[in-house]
């Protein structure tokens, strides 16, 4: 920083201190939202776990059970529900999941249902077909929207519009670890019967296949909502980590600038003393 005056260094220090205040505030906000998002993750998991166990019981306890949701067929067209954020400043949270999906659909006939502004903008730029932009605001998507998406896509799958349906989201492992993953929703894998469990005879009001068909949209809606909760928690954790790193970098830069400021000031004082002594 040779040739820079102490005034310019002081202005840079003030600028970094202002930046540090912003990143610290964003870190605290993200930490607060993360606690709420974690509670949503924990509360959403039991719902679709119970539905899945019910699906497994129906499929495993009925011989010659068949359902269009279980039948595999030649894959011509795929659908991806992609969940990302509305804003940046979250490290690699958005880019990791978007690049993962792009690598999976590369060279394939696929349509995307984006959830989040970053998702919409990214796939528009990449010219990937988008089913709808109704859910462009990830923060506004509710559990009711998840069930609406599930029913819409189940109907499209039964009509043959899509041969595979996937959901792409960021799995919340811990505050320090979040993994982008894709999960196939349809067709379902038929659960294997557990020989150690005696389920007995189960009576259904109506046919068991009708009950199964009625449960599937509810189950998939729960899975989509669970993926949304996992992504929200992952986003806040990633943003908290990114802002913490930015705050630490600001502290390091302030310390470095303060050292250079003191050196420049000392050099100026020494020069003044030298000039006074020389003049006298």
GROMACS .gro file of N, CA, C and O in nm, residues 83-140:
model
  232
   83UNK      N    1  -3.540  -2.733  -0.591
   83UNK     CA    2  -3.559  -2.638  -0.482
   83UNK      C    3  -3.427  -2.567  -0.454
   83UNK      O    4  -3.325  -2.631  -0.423
   84UNK      N    5  -3.427  -2.435  -0.467
   84UNK     CA    6  -3.311  -2.352  -0.431
   84UNK      C    7  -3.363  -2.228  -0.359
   84UNK      O    8  -3.480  -2.224  -0.318
   85UNK      N    9  -3.278  -2.128  -0.344
   85UNK     CA   10  -3.316  -2.011  -0.266
   85UNK      C   11  -3.364  -1.895  -0.351
   85UNK      O   12  -3.360  -1.898  -0.474
   86UNK      N   13  -3.410  -1.790  -0.281
   86UNK     CA   14  -3.452  -1.667  -0.348
   86UNK      C   15  -3.339  -1.566  -0.355
   86UNK      O   16  -3.340  -1.476  -0.438
   87UNK      N   17  -3.240  -1.580  -0.265
   87UNK     CA   18  -3.130  -1.484  -0.258
   87UNK      C   19  -2.996  -1.557  -0.257
   87UNK      O   20  -2.990  -1.677  -0.235
   88UNK      N   21  -2.891  -1.481  -0.279
   88UNK     CA   22  -2.757  -1.535  -0.274
   88UNK      C   23  -2.696  -1.519  -0.136
   88UNK      O   24  -2.765  -1.524  -0.034
   89UNK      N   25  -2.565  -1.495  -0.133
   89UNK     CA   26  -2.490  -1.478  -0.008
   89UNK      C   27  -2.506  -1.600   0.084
   89UNK      O   28  -2.521  -1.587   0.205
   90UNK      N   29  -2.506  -1.718   0.023
   90UNK     CA   30  -2.520  -1.842   0.100
   90UNK      C   31  -2.415  -1.944   0.058
   90UNK      O   32  -2.443  -2.063   0.054
   91UNK      N   33  -2.296  -1.895   0.025
   91UNK     CA   34  -2.191  -1.988  -0.016
   91UNK      C   35  -2.228  -2.060  -0.144
   91UNK      O   36  -2.278  -2.001  -0.240
   92UNK      N   37  -2.206  -2.192  -0.145
   92UNK     CA   38  -2.237  -2.270  -0.264
   92UNK      C   39  -2.373  -2.336  -0.260
   92UNK      O   40  -2.398  -2.428  -0.339
   93UNK      N   41  -2.462  -2.290  -0.171
   93UNK     CA   42  -2.593  -2.355  -0.155
   93UNK      C   43  -2.669  -2.362  -0.287
   93UNK      O   44  -2.717  -2.469  -0.327
   94UNK      N   45  -2.685  -2.249  -0.355
   94UNK     CA   46  -2.762  -2.247  -0.479
   94UNK      C   47  -2.689  -2.315  -0.594
   94UNK      O   48  -2.746  -2.399  -0.665
   95UNK      N   49  -2.563  -2.280  -0.613
   95UNK     CA   50  -2.489  -2.331  -0.730
   95UNK      C   51  -2.471  -2.482  -0.724
   95UNK      O   52  -2.477  -2.549  -0.829
   96UNK      N   53  -2.453  -2.539  -0.607
   96UNK     CA   54  -2.427  -2.683  -0.597
   96UNK      C   55  -2.547  -2.765  -0.645
   96UNK      O   56  -2.532  -2.860  -0.724
   97UNK      N   57  -2.667  -2.731  -0.600
   97UNK     CA   58  -2.785  -2.810  -0.638
   97UNK      C   59  -2.822  -2.784  -0.784
   97UNK      O   60  -2.862  -2.877  -0.856
   98UNK      N   61  -2.804  -2.661  -0.832
   98UNK     CA   62  -2.840  -2.630  -0.971
   98UNK      C   63  -2.745  -2.699  -1.069
   98UNK      O   64  -2.789  -2.753  -1.171
   99UNK      N   65  -2.617  -2.701  -1.036
   99UNK     CA   66  -2.521  -2.770  -1.123
   99UNK      C   67  -2.543  -2.921  -1.122
   99UNK      O   68  -2.525  -2.988  -1.225
  100UNK      N   69  -2.584  -2.975  -1.006
  100UNK     CA   70  -2.611  -3.118  -0.998
  100UNK      C   71  -2.726  -3.157  -1.091
  100UNK      O   72  -2.717  -3.256  -1.165
  101UNK      N   73  -2.834  -3.079  -1.088
  101UNK     CA   74  -2.949  -3.109  -1.174
  101UNK      C   75  -2.912  -3.093  -1.321
  101UNK      O   76  -2.949  -3.177  -1.405
  102UNK      N   77  -2.838  -2.988  -1.353
  102UNK     CA   78  -2.800  -2.965  -1.493
  102UNK      C   79  -2.715  -3.081  -1.546
  102UNK      O   80  -2.731  -3.122  -1.661
  103UNK      N   81  -2.628  -3.135  -1.461
  103UNK     CA   82  -2.546  -3.248  -1.505
  103UNK      C   83  -2.630  -3.373  -1.527
  103UNK      O   84  -2.600  -3.454  -1.615
  104UNK      N   85  -2.739  -3.390  -1.449
  104UNK     CA   86  -2.824  -3.508  -1.463
  104UNK      C   87  -2.914  -3.500  -1.586
  104UNK      O   88  -2.945  -3.603  -1.647
  105UNK      N   89  -2.958  -3.380  -1.621
  105UNK     CA   90  -3.051  -3.368  -1.735
  105UNK      C   91  -2.978  -3.339  -1.866
  105UNK      O   92  -3.043  -3.328  -1.970
  106UNK      N   93  -2.847  -3.328  -1.860
  106UNK     CA   94  -2.771  -3.297  -1.981
  106UNK      C   95  -2.792  -3.405  -2.087
  106UNK      O   96  -2.768  -3.523  -2.063
  107UNK      N   97  -2.840  -3.364  -2.203
  107UNK     CA   98  -2.864  -3.456  -2.313
  107UNK      C   99  -2.991  -3.537  -2.303
  107UNK      O  100  -3.014  -3.627  -2.385
  108UNK      N  101  -3.077  -3.507  -2.204
  108UNK     CA  102  -3.201  -3.581  -2.185
  108UNK      C  103  -3.321  -3.487  -2.204
  108UNK      O  104  -3.309  -3.365  -2.188
  109UNK      N  105  -3.433  -3.546  -2.236
  109UNK     CA  106  -3.556  -3.469  -2.250
  109UNK      C  107  -3.615  -3.451  -2.111
  109UNK      O  108  -3.671  -3.544  -2.052
  110UNK      N  109  -3.600  -3.331  -2.055
  110UNK     CA  110  -3.642  -3.306  -1.917
  110UNK      C  111  -3.709  -3.171  -1.906
  110UNK      O  112  -3.680  -3.077  -1.980
  111UNK      N  113  -3.801  -3.162  -1.810
  111UNK     CA  114  -3.871  -3.039  -1.776
  111UNK      C  115  -3.846  -3.011  -1.629
  111UNK      O  116  -3.836  -3.104  -1.548
  112UNK      N  117  -3.837  -2.883  -1.594
  112UNK     CA  118  -3.807  -2.843  -1.456
  112UNK      C  119  -3.925  -2.768  -1.398
  112UNK      O  120  -3.986  -2.684  -1.464
  113UNK      N  121  -3.958  -2.801  -1.273
  113UNK     CA  122  -4.052  -2.720  -1.194
  113UNK      C  123  -3.970  -2.649  -1.088
  113UNK      O  124  -3.931  -2.711  -0.989
  114UNK      N  125  -3.939  -2.521  -1.110
  114UNK     CA  126  -3.848  -2.452  -1.018
  114UNK      C  127  -3.919  -2.396  -0.895
  114UNK      O  128  -4.030  -2.343  -0.904
  115UNK      N  129  -3.852  -2.408  -0.781
  115UNK     CA  130  -3.897  -2.345  -0.657
  115UNK      C  131  -3.783  -2.256  -0.610
  115UNK      O  132  -3.676  -2.306  -0.572
  116UNK      N  133  -3.803  -2.125  -0.615
  116UNK     CA  134  -3.699  -2.030  -0.578
  116UNK      C  135  -3.656  -1.943  -0.697
  116UNK      O  136  -3.649  -1.991  -0.810
  117UNK      N  137  -3.630  -1.816  -0.671
  117UNK     CA  138  -3.592  -1.723  -0.778
  117UNK      C  139  -3.464  -1.765  -0.848
  117UNK      O  140  -3.452  -1.754  -0.970
  118UNK      N  141  -3.367  -1.811  -0.769
  118UNK     CA  142  -3.239  -1.851  -0.828
  118UNK      C  143  -3.258  -1.967  -0.925
  118UNK      O  144  -3.190  -1.974  -1.028
  119UNK      N  145  -3.350  -2.058  -0.893
  119UNK     CA  146  -3.377  -2.172  -0.982
  119UNK      C  147  -3.438  -2.124  -1.114
  119UNK      O  148  -3.397  -2.169  -1.221
  120UNK      N  149  -3.535  -2.035  -1.104
  120UNK     CA  150  -3.601  -1.983  -1.225
  120UNK      C  151  -3.500  -1.913  -1.315
  120UNK      O  152  -3.492  -1.940  -1.436
  121UNK      N  153  -3.420  -1.823  -1.256
  121UNK     CA  154  -3.322  -1.748  -1.336
  121UNK      C  155  -3.218  -1.840  -1.399
  121UNK      O  156  -3.179  -1.820  -1.514
  122UNK      N  157  -3.175  -1.939  -1.324
  122UNK     CA  158  -3.068  -2.028  -1.373
  122UNK      C  159  -3.115  -2.108  -1.493
  122UNK      O  160  -3.046  -2.113  -1.596
  123UNK      N  161  -3.231  -2.171  -1.482
  123UNK     CA  162  -3.276  -2.256  -1.592
  123UNK      C  163  -3.329  -2.177  -1.711
  123UNK      O  164  -3.330  -2.227  -1.823
  124UNK      N  165  -3.371  -2.054  -1.687
  124UNK     CA  166  -3.403  -1.966  -1.800
  124UNK      C  167  -3.276  -1.936  -1.879
  124UNK      O  168  -3.276  -1.938  -2.003
  125UNK      N  169  -3.167  -1.908  -1.806
  125UNK     CA  170  -3.040  -1.879  -1.872
  125UNK      C  171  -2.991  -2.000  -1.950
  125UNK      O  172  -2.936  -1.986  -2.061
  126UNK      N  173  -3.010  -2.120  -1.895
  126UNK     CA  174  -2.964  -2.243  -1.960
  126UNK      C  175  -3.063  -2.294  -2.065
  126UNK      O  176  -3.039  -2.397  -2.128
  127UNK      N  177  -3.176  -2.223  -2.080
  127UNK     CA  178  -3.279  -2.259  -2.180
  127UNK      C  179  -3.335  -2.400  -2.157
  127UNK      O  180  -3.357  -2.476  -2.253
  128UNK      N  181  -3.357  -2.433  -2.032
  128UNK     CA  182  -3.420  -2.560  -1.997
  128UNK      C  183  -3.570  -2.537  -1.984
  128UNK      O  184  -3.612  -2.439  -1.923
  129UNK      N  185  -3.655  -2.623  -2.044
  129UNK     CA  186  -3.800  -2.602  -2.035
  129UNK      C  187  -3.849  -2.597  -1.890
  129UNK      O  188  -3.808  -2.679  -1.807
  130UNK      N  189  -3.934  -2.500  -1.861
  130UNK     CA  190  -3.989  -2.481  -1.727
  130UNK      C  191  -4.139  -2.507  -1.731
  130UNK      O  192  -4.210  -2.452  -1.816
  131UNK      N  193  -4.186  -2.591  -1.639
  131UNK     CA  194  -4.328  -2.626  -1.636
  131UNK      C  195  -4.414  -2.507  -1.595
  131UNK      O  196  -4.514  -2.476  -1.660
  132UNK      N  197  -4.376  -2.440  -1.486
  132UNK     CA  198  -4.451  -2.325  -1.437
  132UNK      C  199  -4.361  -2.242  -1.347
  132UNK      O  200  -4.268  -2.294  -1.286
  133UNK      N  201  -4.388  -2.111  -1.340
  133UNK     CA  202  -4.314  -2.021  -1.251
  133UNK      C  203  -4.401  -1.979  -1.132
  133UNK      O  204  -4.371  -1.880  -1.065
  134UNK      N  205  -4.504  -2.057  -1.104
  134UNK     CA  206  -4.596  -2.024  -0.995
  134UNK      C  207  -4.525  -2.021  -0.860
  134UNK      O  208  -4.561  -1.944  -0.771
  135UNK      N  209  -4.423  -2.104  -0.845
  135UNK     CA  210  -4.356  -2.118  -0.715
  135UNK      C  211  -4.217  -2.054  -0.719
  135UNK      O  212  -4.123  -2.105  -0.659
  136UNK      N  213  -4.207  -1.940  -0.789
  136UNK     CA  214  -4.078  -1.872  -0.801
  136UNK      C  215  -4.030  -1.816  -0.668
  136UNK      O  216  -3.909  -1.797  -0.649
  137UNK      N  217  -4.120  -1.788  -0.576
  137UNK     CA  218  -4.082  -1.739  -0.443
  137UNK      C  219  -4.080  -1.856  -0.347
  137UNK      O  220  -4.183  -1.900  -0.296
  138UNK      N  221  -3.960  -1.907  -0.319
  138UNK     CA  222  -3.949  -2.023  -0.231
  138UNK      C  223  -3.999  -1.993  -0.090
  138UNK      O  224  -4.054  -2.080  -0.022
  139UNK      N  225  -3.980  -1.869  -0.045
  139UNK     CA  226  -4.022  -1.832   0.090
  139UNK      C  227  -4.174  -1.836   0.107
  139UNK      O  228  -4.224  -1.850   0.219
  140UNK      N  229  -4.248  -1.823  -0.005
  140UNK     CA  230  -4.394  -1.818   0.002
  140UNK      C  231  -4.459  -1.955  -0.020
  140UNK      O  232  -4.582  -1.967  -0.011
   0.00000   0.00000   0.00000
